[in-house]
Amino acid sequence: MANNVSHITDYKVLARVVLILMSLTLLTIFVTSFHLGAFSVTVALLIAGVKAFFILTYFMHLKYESLLLRLLVTMIFVLYAVIILITFIDYAYR
Amino acid sequence: MSEKEIHIEVHRDDEASKLGMWLFIFTELLLFGGLFLVYTVFRAEYPQNFHEGSLELSVTIGAINTIALLFSSMTVAMALSAIQKNNRKLAMRLIAVTLLMALIFLFNKYIEWSMKFEHGLYPGSPLMPHLGRGDLMFFSLYFFMTGLHALHIIVGMVLLTMCFFKIKNGTLNYQKYIHLENGALYWHLVDLIWIFLFPLLYLIT
């Protein structure tokens, strides 16, 4: 039972994070309502990425986890980015 | 006295339990990641059909569900903080609110799917093969991805309900809360996936 002293996230921090997440949701809806094609897609996915970062950092409390776990999570997203890249290279030069 | 202490000593490794949960979450991310990849490829192939398809979906219902899920993610994270502070009553209340949000989500999903069913759009319906390949791909992916996600909501609800009763009978407490910690991680995963599903299916047109 090493590391039994775990960090307790403050209620206020969680409430603030959810407010940020909800504002970002409204922002996404607002931006995409203009139907700007590729621009909308980029902005919507960028905002989704920021939201995912907030959820991983605060809700899934990665901020207070060990370096090992944080590296593992980062690697999974790097791996997924590589998979997307390879798939698209495959489709582009078929 | 010393004999009693020996009996209490049960092997427990919370760090390892959490790591195991994260490894499972990785497989889930890659599962949905694969589906997102299929979506992206077919979207690039049939942009017009995917554009028209997403216009058929209700942004309002999608937005309400997003807010409900985000809120439920906050309440379950608060429930974990509450149990760590040994506030059982508050933890149980917060889990109950989370479950209520999950029910609202599923109810909206039911309304949404029923609207599609009324128009003859459901997996295996007689209408589906007569759609073009682009429309067929959009609605198949829509039903499969939101369906798999809804299934995850139901699994998450079962896990959190178990946590609720474990807090009630005291097996989950301020010294031993790894089940709630892992259950909450699973619930955040469900939220995380929805954060990408919502703009991809409903908003990007």
PDB file of C-alpha atoms in Angstrom:
ATOM      1  CA  MET A   1       0.000   0.000   0.000  1.00  0.00           C
ATOM      2  CA  ALA A   2       2.598   2.482  -1.044  1.00  0.00           C
ATOM      3  CA  ASN A   3       1.331   5.820  -2.286  1.00  0.00           C
ATOM      4  CA  ASN A   4      -1.647   5.658   0.021  1.00  0.00           C
ATOM      5  CA  VAL A   5      -1.511   9.432   0.380  1.00  0.00           C
ATOM      6  CA  SER A   6      -3.518  10.325  -2.700  1.00  0.00           C
ATOM      7  CA  HIS A   7      -4.532  13.777  -3.754  1.00  0.00           C
ATOM      8  CA  ILE A   8      -8.112  14.815  -3.049  1.00  0.00           C
ATOM      9  CA  THR A   9      -9.454  17.092  -5.745  1.00  0.00           C
ATOM     10  CA  ASP A  10     -11.285  20.133  -4.403  1.00  0.00           C
ATOM     11  CA  TYR A  11     -15.003  20.447  -5.275  1.00  0.00           C
ATOM     12  CA  LYS A  12     -14.416  23.993  -6.475  1.00  0.00           C
ATOM     13  CA  VAL A  13     -11.742  22.885  -8.947  1.00  0.00           C
ATOM     14  CA  LEU A  14     -14.125  20.259 -10.372  1.00  0.00           C
ATOM     15  CA  ALA A  15     -16.948  22.808 -10.655  1.00  0.00           C
ATOM     16  CA  ARG A  16     -14.650  25.252 -12.436  1.00  0.00           C
ATOM     17  CA  VAL A  17     -13.490  22.558 -14.869  1.00  0.00           C
ATOM     18  CA  VAL A  18     -17.070  21.613 -15.726  1.00  0.00           C
ATOM     19  CA  LEU A  19     -17.909  25.272 -16.381  1.00  0.00           C
ATOM     20  CA  ILE A  20     -14.951  25.516 -18.769  1.00  0.00           C
ATOM     21  CA  LEU A  21     -16.047  22.288 -20.497  1.00  0.00           C
ATOM     22  CA  MET A  22     -19.637  23.520 -20.908  1.00  0.00           C
ATOM     23  CA  SER A  23     -18.479  26.881 -22.274  1.00  0.00           C
ATOM     24  CA  LEU A  24     -16.257  25.096 -24.771  1.00  0.00           C
ATOM     25  CA  THR A  25     -19.238  22.957 -25.835  1.00  0.00           C
ATOM     26  CA  LEU A  26     -21.328  26.080 -26.475  1.00  0.00           C
ATOM     27  CA  LEU A  27     -18.396  27.625 -28.346  1.00  0.00           C
ATOM     28  CA  THR A  28     -18.162  24.551 -30.597  1.00  0.00           C
ATOM     29  CA  ILE A  29     -21.888  24.694 -31.363  1.00  0.00           C
ATOM     30  CA  PHE A  30     -21.612  28.417 -32.106  1.00  0.00           C
ATOM     31  CA  VAL A  31     -18.590  28.116 -34.410  1.00  0.00           C
ATOM     32  CA  THR A  32     -19.898  25.112 -36.352  1.00  0.00           C
ATOM     33  CA  SER A  33     -23.303  26.793 -36.867  1.00  0.00           C
ATOM     34  CA  PHE A  34     -21.706  28.912 -39.611  1.00  0.00           C
ATOM     35  CA  HIS A  35     -20.942  25.817 -41.736  1.00  0.00           C
ATOM     36  CA  LEU A  36     -17.464  26.946 -42.760  1.00  0.00           C
ATOM     37  CA  GLY A  37     -16.386  23.556 -44.056  1.00  0.00           C
ATOM     38  CA  ALA A  38     -12.796  22.552 -43.306  1.00  0.00           C
ATOM     39  CA  PHE A  39     -12.419  25.465 -40.853  1.00  0.00           C
ATOM     40  CA  SER A  40     -15.371  24.199 -38.751  1.00  0.00           C
ATOM     41  CA  VAL A  41     -13.928  20.684 -38.698  1.00  0.00           C
ATOM     42  CA  THR A  42     -10.518  21.909 -37.536  1.00  0.00           C
ATOM     43  CA  VAL A  43     -11.914  24.201 -34.838  1.00  0.00           C
ATOM     44  CA  ALA A  44     -14.407  21.596 -33.567  1.00  0.00           C
ATOM     45  CA  LEU A  45     -11.719  18.922 -33.278  1.00  0.00           C
ATOM     46  CA  LEU A  46      -9.233  21.325 -31.668  1.00  0.00           C
ATOM     47  CA  ILE A  47     -11.809  22.322 -29.041  1.00  0.00           C
ATOM     48  CA  ALA A  48     -12.670  18.635 -28.498  1.00  0.00           C
ATOM     49  CA  GLY A  49      -8.945  18.029 -27.937  1.00  0.00           C
ATOM     50  CA  VAL A  50      -8.785  20.809 -25.336  1.00  0.00           C
ATOM     51  CA  LYS A  51     -11.869  19.363 -23.597  1.00  0.00           C
ATOM     52  CA  ALA A  52     -10.310  15.891 -23.602  1.00  0.00           C
ATOM     53  CA  PHE A  53      -7.175  17.392 -22.045  1.00  0.00           C
ATOM     54  CA  PHE A  54      -9.207  18.948 -19.219  1.00  0.00           C
ATOM     55  CA  ILE A  55     -11.061  15.688 -18.544  1.00  0.00           C
ATOM     56  CA  LEU A  56      -7.854  13.641 -18.512  1.00  0.00           C
ATOM     57  CA  THR A  57      -5.973  16.145 -16.353  1.00  0.00           C
ATOM     58  CA  TYR A  58      -8.570  17.023 -13.714  1.00  0.00           C
ATOM     59  CA  PHE A  59     -11.460  14.516 -13.798  1.00  0.00           C
ATOM     60  CA  MET A  60      -9.207  11.516 -14.403  1.00  0.00           C
ATOM     61  CA  HIS A  61      -6.677  13.279 -12.112  1.00  0.00           C
ATOM     62  CA  LEU A  62      -3.653  12.524 -14.301  1.00  0.00           C
ATOM     63  CA  LYS A  63      -2.184  15.758 -12.977  1.00  0.00           C
ATOM     64  CA  TYR A  64      -1.536  13.991  -9.687  1.00  0.00           C
ATOM     65  CA  GLU A  65      -0.612  10.568 -11.040  1.00  0.00           C
ATOM     66  CA  SER A  66       2.828   8.992 -11.436  1.00  0.00           C
ATOM     67  CA  LEU A  67       5.060   9.889 -14.352  1.00  0.00           C
ATOM     68  CA  LEU A  68       4.710   6.300 -15.635  1.00  0.00           C
ATOM     69  CA  LEU A  69       0.939   6.573 -15.996  1.00  0.00           C
ATOM     70  CA  ARG A  70       1.133  10.015 -17.599  1.00  0.00           C
ATOM     71  CA  LEU A  71       3.696   8.753 -20.102  1.00  0.00           C
ATOM     72  CA  LEU A  72       1.561   5.688 -20.886  1.00  0.00           C
ATOM     73  CA  VAL A  73      -1.501   7.839 -21.598  1.00  0.00           C
ATOM     74  CA  THR A  74       0.553  10.191 -23.789  1.00  0.00           C
ATOM     75  CA  MET A  75       1.964   7.216 -25.701  1.00  0.00           C
ATOM     76  CA  ILE A  76      -1.535   5.887 -26.470  1.00  0.00           C
ATOM     77  CA  PHE A  77      -2.484   9.182 -28.096  1.00  0.00           C
ATOM     78  CA  VAL A  78       0.822   9.271 -29.986  1.00  0.00           C
ATOM     79  CA  LEU A  79       0.162   5.706 -31.146  1.00  0.00           C
ATOM     80  CA  TYR A  80      -3.329   6.671 -32.332  1.00  0.00           C
ATOM     81  CA  ALA A  81      -1.925   9.708 -34.176  1.00  0.00           C
ATOM     82  CA  VAL A  82       0.558   7.404 -35.938  1.00  0.00           C
ATOM     83  CA  ILE A  83      -2.259   5.020 -36.903  1.00  0.00           C
ATOM     84  CA  ILE A  84      -4.261   7.919 -38.396  1.00  0.00           C
ATOM     85  CA  LEU A  85      -1.189   9.192 -40.266  1.00  0.00           C
ATOM     86  CA  ILE A  86      -0.356   5.772 -41.749  1.00  0.00           C
ATOM     87  CA  THR A  87      -3.980   5.183 -42.782  1.00  0.00           C
ATOM     88  CA  PHE A  88      -4.134   8.535 -44.529  1.00  0.00           C
ATOM     89  CA  ILE A  89      -0.825   8.071 -46.308  1.00  0.00           C
ATOM     90  CA  ASP A  90      -2.213   4.726 -47.481  1.00  0.00           C
ATOM     91  CA  TYR A  91      -5.440   6.339 -48.767  1.00  0.00           C
ATOM     92  CA  ALA A  92      -3.693   9.304 -50.366  1.00  0.00           C
ATOM     93  CA  TYR A  93      -1.252   7.267 -52.448  1.00  0.00           C
ATOM     94  CA  ARG A  94      -3.433   4.328 -53.379  1.00  0.00           C
TER      95      ARG A  94
ATOM     96  CA  MET B   1      -3.967  -9.317  19.364  1.00  0.00           C
ATOM     97  CA  SER B   2      -1.156 -10.223  16.991  1.00  0.00           C
ATOM     98  CA  GLU B   3      -3.296 -13.041  15.552  1.00  0.00           C
ATOM     99  CA  LYS B   4      -6.070 -10.567  14.739  1.00  0.00           C
ATOM    100  CA  GLU B   5      -3.649  -8.339  12.880  1.00  0.00           C
ATOM    101  CA  ILE B   6      -2.560 -11.267  10.708  1.00  0.00           C
ATOM    102  CA  HIS B   7      -6.176 -11.904   9.727  1.00  0.00           C
ATOM    103  CA  ILE B   8      -6.730  -8.269   8.776  1.00  0.00           C
ATOM    104  CA  GLU B   9      -3.650  -8.209   6.551  1.00  0.00           C
ATOM    105  CA  VAL B  10      -5.173  -8.862   3.099  1.00  0.00           C
ATOM    106  CA  HIS B  11      -3.069  -8.276   0.028  1.00  0.00           C
ATOM    107  CA  ARG B  12      -4.154  -5.128  -1.725  1.00  0.00           C
ATOM    108  CA  ASP B  13      -2.474  -3.016  -4.373  1.00  0.00           C
ATOM    109  CA  ASP B  14      -4.552  -0.001  -5.347  1.00  0.00           C
ATOM    110  CA  GLU B  15      -1.848   1.361  -7.640  1.00  0.00           C
ATOM    111  CA  ALA B  16      -1.905  -1.878  -9.664  1.00  0.00           C
ATOM    112  CA  SER B  17      -5.735  -1.904  -9.777  1.00  0.00           C
ATOM    113  CA  LYS B  18      -5.702   1.587 -11.187  1.00  0.00           C
ATOM    114  CA  LEU B  19      -3.016   0.728 -13.735  1.00  0.00           C
ATOM    115  CA  GLY B  20      -5.113  -2.260 -14.800  1.00  0.00           C
ATOM    116  CA  MET B  21      -8.137   0.012 -15.277  1.00  0.00           C
ATOM    117  CA  TRP B  22      -6.051   2.391 -17.368  1.00  0.00           C
ATOM    118  CA  LEU B  23      -4.807  -0.458 -19.580  1.00  0.00           C
ATOM    119  CA  PHE B  24      -8.441  -1.421 -20.163  1.00  0.00           C
ATOM    120  CA  ILE B  25      -9.254   2.213 -20.963  1.00  0.00           C
ATOM    121  CA  PHE B  26      -6.465   2.177 -23.576  1.00  0.00           C
ATOM    122  CA  THR B  27      -8.118  -0.766 -25.367  1.00  0.00           C
ATOM    123  CA  GLU B  28     -11.433   1.111 -25.267  1.00  0.00           C
ATOM    124  CA  LEU B  29      -9.823   4.226 -26.721  1.00  0.00           C
ATOM    125  CA  LEU B  30      -8.352   2.198 -29.578  1.00  0.00           C
ATOM    126  CA  LEU B  31     -11.703   0.455 -30.144  1.00  0.00           C
ATOM    127  CA  PHE B  32     -13.499   3.775 -30.593  1.00  0.00           C
ATOM    128  CA  GLY B  33     -10.398   5.185 -32.296  1.00  0.00           C
ATOM    129  CA  GLY B  34     -10.780   2.524 -34.988  1.00  0.00           C
ATOM    130  CA  LEU B  35     -14.408   3.542 -35.496  1.00  0.00           C
ATOM    131  CA  PHE B  36     -13.428   7.212 -35.730  1.00  0.00           C
ATOM    132  CA  LEU B  37     -10.899   6.222 -38.384  1.00  0.00           C
ATOM    133  CA  VAL B  38     -13.571   4.375 -40.409  1.00  0.00           C
ATOM    134  CA  TYR B  39     -15.807   7.436 -40.044  1.00  0.00           C
ATOM    135  CA  THR B  40     -13.061   9.812 -41.233  1.00  0.00           C
ATOM    136  CA  VAL B  41     -12.190   7.699 -44.278  1.00  0.00           C
ATOM    137  CA  PHE B  42     -15.827   7.368 -45.426  1.00  0.00           C
ATOM    138  CA  ARG B  43     -16.475  11.018 -44.676  1.00  0.00           C
ATOM    139  CA  ALA B  44     -13.590  11.922 -46.994  1.00  0.00           C
ATOM    140  CA  GLU B  45     -15.084   9.605 -49.619  1.00  0.00           C
ATOM    141  CA  TYR B  46     -18.732  10.786 -49.369  1.00  0.00           C
ATOM    142  CA  PRO B  47     -18.577  14.377 -48.014  1.00  0.00           C
ATOM    143  CA  GLN B  48     -21.992  15.341 -49.445  1.00  0.00           C
ATOM    144  CA  ASN B  49     -23.868  12.377 -47.944  1.00  0.00           C
ATOM    145  CA  PHE B  50     -22.209  12.863 -44.559  1.00  0.00           C
ATOM    146  CA  HIS B  51     -23.108  16.567 -44.701  1.00  0.00           C
ATOM    147  CA  GLU B  52     -26.776  15.810 -45.380  1.00  0.00           C
ATOM    148  CA  GLY B  53     -26.792  12.964 -42.886  1.00  0.00           C
ATOM    149  CA  SER B  54     -25.567  15.070 -40.001  1.00  0.00           C
ATOM    150  CA  LEU B  55     -28.172  17.747 -40.796  1.00  0.00           C
ATOM    151  CA  GLU B  56     -30.797  15.067 -40.009  1.00  0.00           C
ATOM    152  CA  LEU B  57     -29.565  14.810 -36.410  1.00  0.00           C
ATOM    153  CA  SER B  58     -30.913  17.109 -33.699  1.00  0.00           C
ATOM    154  CA  VAL B  59     -28.177  19.419 -32.386  1.00  0.00           C
ATOM    155  CA  THR B  60     -30.444  20.365 -29.447  1.00  0.00           C
ATOM    156  CA  ILE B  61     -30.760  16.789 -28.183  1.00  0.00           C
ATOM    157  CA  GLY B  62     -27.036  16.237 -28.764  1.00  0.00           C
ATOM    158  CA  ALA B  63     -26.169  19.409 -26.837  1.00  0.00           C
ATOM    159  CA  ILE B  64     -28.466  18.516 -23.901  1.00  0.00           C
ATOM    160  CA  ASN B  65     -26.817  15.090 -23.755  1.00  0.00           C
ATOM    161  CA  THR B  66     -23.345  16.632 -23.838  1.00  0.00           C
ATOM    162  CA  ILE B  67     -24.200  18.941 -20.924  1.00  0.00           C
ATOM    163  CA  ALA B  68     -25.765  16.030 -19.001  1.00  0.00           C
ATOM    164  CA  LEU B  69     -22.678  13.872 -19.470  1.00  0.00           C
ATOM    165  CA  LEU B  70     -20.237  16.646 -18.558  1.00  0.00           C
ATOM    166  CA  PHE B  71     -22.264  17.390 -15.443  1.00  0.00           C
ATOM    167  CA  SER B  72     -22.373  13.692 -14.503  1.00  0.00           C
ATOM    168  CA  SER B  73     -18.604  13.498 -14.929  1.00  0.00           C
ATOM    169  CA  MET B  74     -18.242  16.321 -12.430  1.00  0.00           C
ATOM    170  CA  THR B  75     -20.615  14.725  -9.900  1.00  0.00           C
ATOM    171  CA  VAL B  76     -18.847  11.352 -10.040  1.00  0.00           C
ATOM    172  CA  ALA B  77     -15.453  13.071  -9.568  1.00  0.00           C
ATOM    173  CA  MET B  78     -16.981  14.924  -6.603  1.00  0.00           C
ATOM    174  CA  ALA B  79     -18.315  11.635  -5.233  1.00  0.00           C
ATOM    175  CA  LEU B  80     -14.747  10.307  -5.172  1.00  0.00           C
ATOM    176  CA  SER B  81     -13.536  13.436  -3.344  1.00  0.00           C
ATOM    177  CA  ALA B  82     -16.435  13.053  -0.898  1.00  0.00           C
ATOM    178  CA  ILE B  83     -15.639   9.425  -0.054  1.00  0.00           C
ATOM    179  CA  GLN B  84     -11.948  10.326   0.355  1.00  0.00           C
ATOM    180  CA  LYS B  85     -13.081  12.912   2.890  1.00  0.00           C
ATOM    181  CA  ASN B  86     -15.217  10.212   4.554  1.00  0.00           C
ATOM    182  CA  ASN B  87     -18.481  11.937   3.639  1.00  0.00           C
ATOM    183  CA  ARG B  88     -20.565   8.867   2.745  1.00  0.00           C
ATOM    184  CA  LYS B  89     -23.951  10.567   2.487  1.00  0.00           C
ATOM    185  CA  LEU B  90     -22.666  13.181   0.055  1.00  0.00           C
ATOM    186  CA  ALA B  91     -20.841  10.548  -2.004  1.00  0.00           C
ATOM    187  CA  MET B  92     -24.016   8.468  -2.334  1.00  0.00           C
ATOM    188  CA  ARG B  93     -26.075  11.526  -3.282  1.00  0.00           C
ATOM    189  CA  LEU B  94     -23.538  12.519  -5.917  1.00  0.00           C
ATOM    190  CA  ILE B  95     -23.525   9.003  -7.412  1.00  0.00           C
ATOM    191  CA  ALA B  96     -27.329   9.145  -7.491  1.00  0.00           C
ATOM    192  CA  VAL B  97     -27.175  12.451  -9.414  1.00  0.00           C
ATOM    193  CA  THR B  98     -24.681  10.865 -11.830  1.00  0.00           C
ATOM    194  CA  LEU B  99     -27.054   7.958 -12.433  1.00  0.00           C
ATOM    195  CA  LEU B 100     -29.946  10.377 -12.961  1.00  0.00           C
ATOM    196  CA  MET B 101     -27.907  12.243 -15.610  1.00  0.00           C
ATOM    197  CA  ALA B 102     -27.128   8.904 -17.274  1.00  0.00           C
ATOM    198  CA  LEU B 103     -30.858   8.122 -17.386  1.00  0.00           C
ATOM    199  CA  ILE B 104     -31.570  11.525 -18.950  1.00  0.00           C
ATOM    200  CA  PHE B 105     -28.900  10.756 -21.555  1.00  0.00           C
ATOM    201  CA  LEU B 106     -30.407   7.356 -22.362  1.00  0.00           C
ATOM    202  CA  PHE B 107     -33.937   8.799 -22.489  1.00  0.00           C
ATOM    203  CA  ASN B 108     -32.829  11.425 -25.006  1.00  0.00           C
ATOM    204  CA  LYS B 109     -31.077   8.722 -27.005  1.00  0.00           C
ATOM    205  CA  TYR B 110     -34.330   6.744 -27.009  1.00  0.00           C
ATOM    206  CA  ILE B 111     -36.256   9.790 -28.307  1.00  0.00           C
ATOM    207  CA  GLU B 112     -33.596  10.393 -30.927  1.00  0.00           C
ATOM    208  CA  TRP B 113     -33.461   6.835 -32.182  1.00  0.00           C
ATOM    209  CA  SER B 114     -37.294   6.575 -32.211  1.00  0.00           C
ATOM    210  CA  MET B 115     -37.422   9.596 -34.526  1.00  0.00           C
ATOM    211  CA  LYS B 116     -35.066   7.815 -36.905  1.00  0.00           C
ATOM    212  CA  PHE B 117     -37.001   4.542 -36.621  1.00  0.00           C
ATOM    213  CA  GLU B 118     -40.223   6.332 -37.561  1.00  0.00           C
ATOM    214  CA  HIS B 119     -38.595   7.402 -40.801  1.00  0.00           C
ATOM    215  CA  GLY B 120     -37.690   3.773 -41.456  1.00  0.00           C
ATOM    216  CA  LEU B 121     -34.061   4.317 -40.542  1.00  0.00           C
ATOM    217  CA  TYR B 122     -32.720   1.543 -38.349  1.00  0.00           C
ATOM    218  CA  PRO B 123     -30.099  -1.148 -38.849  1.00  0.00           C
ATOM    219  CA  GLY B 124     -31.493  -3.814 -41.155  1.00  0.00           C
ATOM    220  CA  SER B 125     -34.619  -1.846 -42.110  1.00  0.00           C
ATOM    221  CA  PRO B 126     -36.103  -2.376 -45.593  1.00  0.00           C
ATOM    222  CA  LEU B 127     -35.276   1.253 -46.429  1.00  0.00           C
ATOM    223  CA  MET B 128     -31.551   1.094 -45.639  1.00  0.00           C
ATOM    224  CA  PRO B 129     -30.382  -0.904 -48.722  1.00  0.00           C
ATOM    225  CA  HIS B 130     -32.149   1.622 -51.002  1.00  0.00           C
ATOM    226  CA  LEU B 131     -30.104   4.498 -49.638  1.00  0.00           C
ATOM    227  CA  GLY B 132     -26.959   5.478 -51.469  1.00  0.00           C
ATOM    228  CA  ARG B 133     -23.694   4.033 -50.232  1.00  0.00           C
ATOM    229  CA  GLY B 134     -22.712   7.329 -48.556  1.00  0.00           C
ATOM    230  CA  ASP B 135     -26.017   7.664 -46.632  1.00  0.00           C
ATOM    231  CA  LEU B 136     -25.894   3.997 -45.730  1.00  0.00           C
ATOM    232  CA  MET B 137     -22.381   4.422 -44.304  1.00  0.00           C
ATOM    233  CA  PHE B 138     -23.345   7.542 -42.358  1.00  0.00           C
ATOM    234  CA  PHE B 139     -26.397   6.021 -40.696  1.00  0.00           C
ATOM    235  CA  SER B 140     -24.721   2.655 -40.102  1.00  0.00           C
ATOM    236  CA  LEU B 141     -21.818   4.384 -38.379  1.00  0.00           C
ATOM    237  CA  TYR B 142     -24.243   6.655 -36.498  1.00  0.00           C
ATOM    238  CA  PHE B 143     -26.202   3.718 -35.107  1.00  0.00           C
ATOM    239  CA  PHE B 144     -23.124   1.620 -34.395  1.00  0.00           C
ATOM    240  CA  MET B 145     -21.092   4.337 -32.685  1.00  0.00           C
ATOM    241  CA  THR B 146     -23.910   5.861 -30.610  1.00  0.00           C
ATOM    242  CA  GLY B 147     -25.207   2.340 -29.857  1.00  0.00           C
ATOM    243  CA  LEU B 148     -21.821   1.120 -28.622  1.00  0.00           C
ATOM    244  CA  HIS B 149     -21.471   4.328 -26.632  1.00  0.00           C
ATOM    245  CA  ALA B 150     -24.930   3.880 -25.077  1.00  0.00           C
ATOM    246  CA  LEU B 151     -23.921   0.336 -24.136  1.00  0.00           C
ATOM    247  CA  HIS B 152     -20.925   1.809 -22.324  1.00  0.00           C
ATOM    248  CA  ILE B 153     -23.283   4.185 -20.495  1.00  0.00           C
ATOM    249  CA  ILE B 154     -25.307   1.195 -19.284  1.00  0.00           C
ATOM    250  CA  VAL B 155     -22.151  -0.649 -18.145  1.00  0.00           C
ATOM    251  CA  GLY B 156     -20.983   2.510 -16.354  1.00  0.00           C
ATOM    252  CA  MET B 157     -24.371   2.792 -14.632  1.00  0.00           C
ATOM    253  CA  VAL B 158     -24.087  -0.807 -13.404  1.00  0.00           C
ATOM    254  CA  LEU B 159     -20.565  -0.139 -12.048  1.00  0.00           C
ATOM    255  CA  LEU B 160     -21.640   3.052 -10.283  1.00  0.00           C
ATOM    256  CA  THR B 161     -24.775   1.391  -8.863  1.00  0.00           C
ATOM    257  CA  MET B 162     -22.498  -1.290  -7.392  1.00  0.00           C
ATOM    258  CA  CYS B 163     -20.326   1.454  -5.880  1.00  0.00           C
ATOM    259  CA  PHE B 164     -23.450   3.075  -4.427  1.00  0.00           C
ATOM    260  CA  PHE B 165     -24.427  -0.082  -2.560  1.00  0.00           C
ATOM    261  CA  LYS B 166     -20.827  -0.752  -1.510  1.00  0.00           C
ATOM    262  CA  ILE B 167     -20.716   2.683   0.111  1.00  0.00           C
ATOM    263  CA  LYS B 168     -24.056   1.925   1.732  1.00  0.00           C
ATOM    264  CA  ASN B 169     -22.843  -1.319   3.356  1.00  0.00           C
ATOM    265  CA  GLY B 170     -19.447   0.177   4.166  1.00  0.00           C
ATOM    266  CA  THR B 171     -17.201  -2.072   2.030  1.00  0.00           C
ATOM    267  CA  LEU B 172     -16.312   1.038   0.060  1.00  0.00           C
ATOM    268  CA  ASN B 173     -15.018   3.684   2.460  1.00  0.00           C
ATOM    269  CA  TYR B 174     -12.479   6.469   2.923  1.00  0.00           C
ATOM    270  CA  GLN B 175      -9.677   3.905   3.333  1.00  0.00           C
ATOM    271  CA  LYS B 176     -10.715   1.651   0.481  1.00  0.00           C
ATOM    272  CA  TYR B 177     -12.231   3.481  -2.462  1.00  0.00           C
ATOM    273  CA  ILE B 178     -10.426   1.970  -5.453  1.00  0.00           C
ATOM    274  CA  HIS B 179     -13.702   0.579  -6.882  1.00  0.00           C
ATOM    275  CA  LEU B 180     -15.217   4.030  -7.034  1.00  0.00           C
ATOM    276  CA  GLU B 181     -11.954   5.440  -8.396  1.00  0.00           C
ATOM    277  CA  ASN B 182     -11.950   2.901 -11.243  1.00  0.00           C
ATOM    278  CA  GLY B 183     -15.699   3.240 -11.792  1.00  0.00           C
ATOM    279  CA  ALA B 184     -15.249   7.009 -12.059  1.00  0.00           C
ATOM    280  CA  LEU B 185     -12.368   6.539 -14.530  1.00  0.00           C
ATOM    281  CA  TYR B 186     -14.673   4.386 -16.684  1.00  0.00           C
ATOM    282  CA  TRP B 187     -17.387   7.026 -16.485  1.00  0.00           C
ATOM    283  CA  HIS B 188     -14.946   9.753 -17.574  1.00  0.00           C
ATOM    284  CA  LEU B 189     -13.935   7.552 -20.515  1.00  0.00           C
ATOM    285  CA  VAL B 190     -17.582   7.413 -21.613  1.00  0.00           C
ATOM    286  CA  ASP B 191     -17.659  11.204 -21.393  1.00  0.00           C
ATOM    287  CA  LEU B 192     -14.362  11.505 -23.266  1.00  0.00           C
ATOM    288  CA  ILE B 193     -15.671   9.436 -26.185  1.00  0.00           C
ATOM    289  CA  TRP B 194     -18.878  11.468 -26.372  1.00  0.00           C
ATOM    290  CA  ILE B 195     -16.826  14.678 -26.588  1.00  0.00           C
ATOM    291  CA  PHE B 196     -15.547  13.476 -29.970  1.00  0.00           C
ATOM    292  CA  LEU B 197     -18.758  11.760 -31.097  1.00  0.00           C
ATOM    293  CA  PHE B 198     -20.886  14.869 -30.625  1.00  0.00           C
ATOM    294  CA  PRO B 199     -19.015  17.258 -32.988  1.00  0.00           C
ATOM    295  CA  LEU B 200     -18.234  14.512 -35.510  1.00  0.00           C
ATOM    296  CA  LEU B 201     -21.793  13.231 -35.887  1.00  0.00           C
ATOM    297  CA  TYR B 202     -23.956  16.266 -35.048  1.00  0.00           C
ATOM    298  CA  LEU B 203     -21.992  19.453 -35.634  1.00  0.00           C
ATOM    299  CA  ILE B 204     -19.530  19.117 -38.493  1.00  0.00           C
ATOM    300  CA  THR B 205     -21.660  19.449 -41.586  1.00  0.00           C
TER     301      THR B 205
END
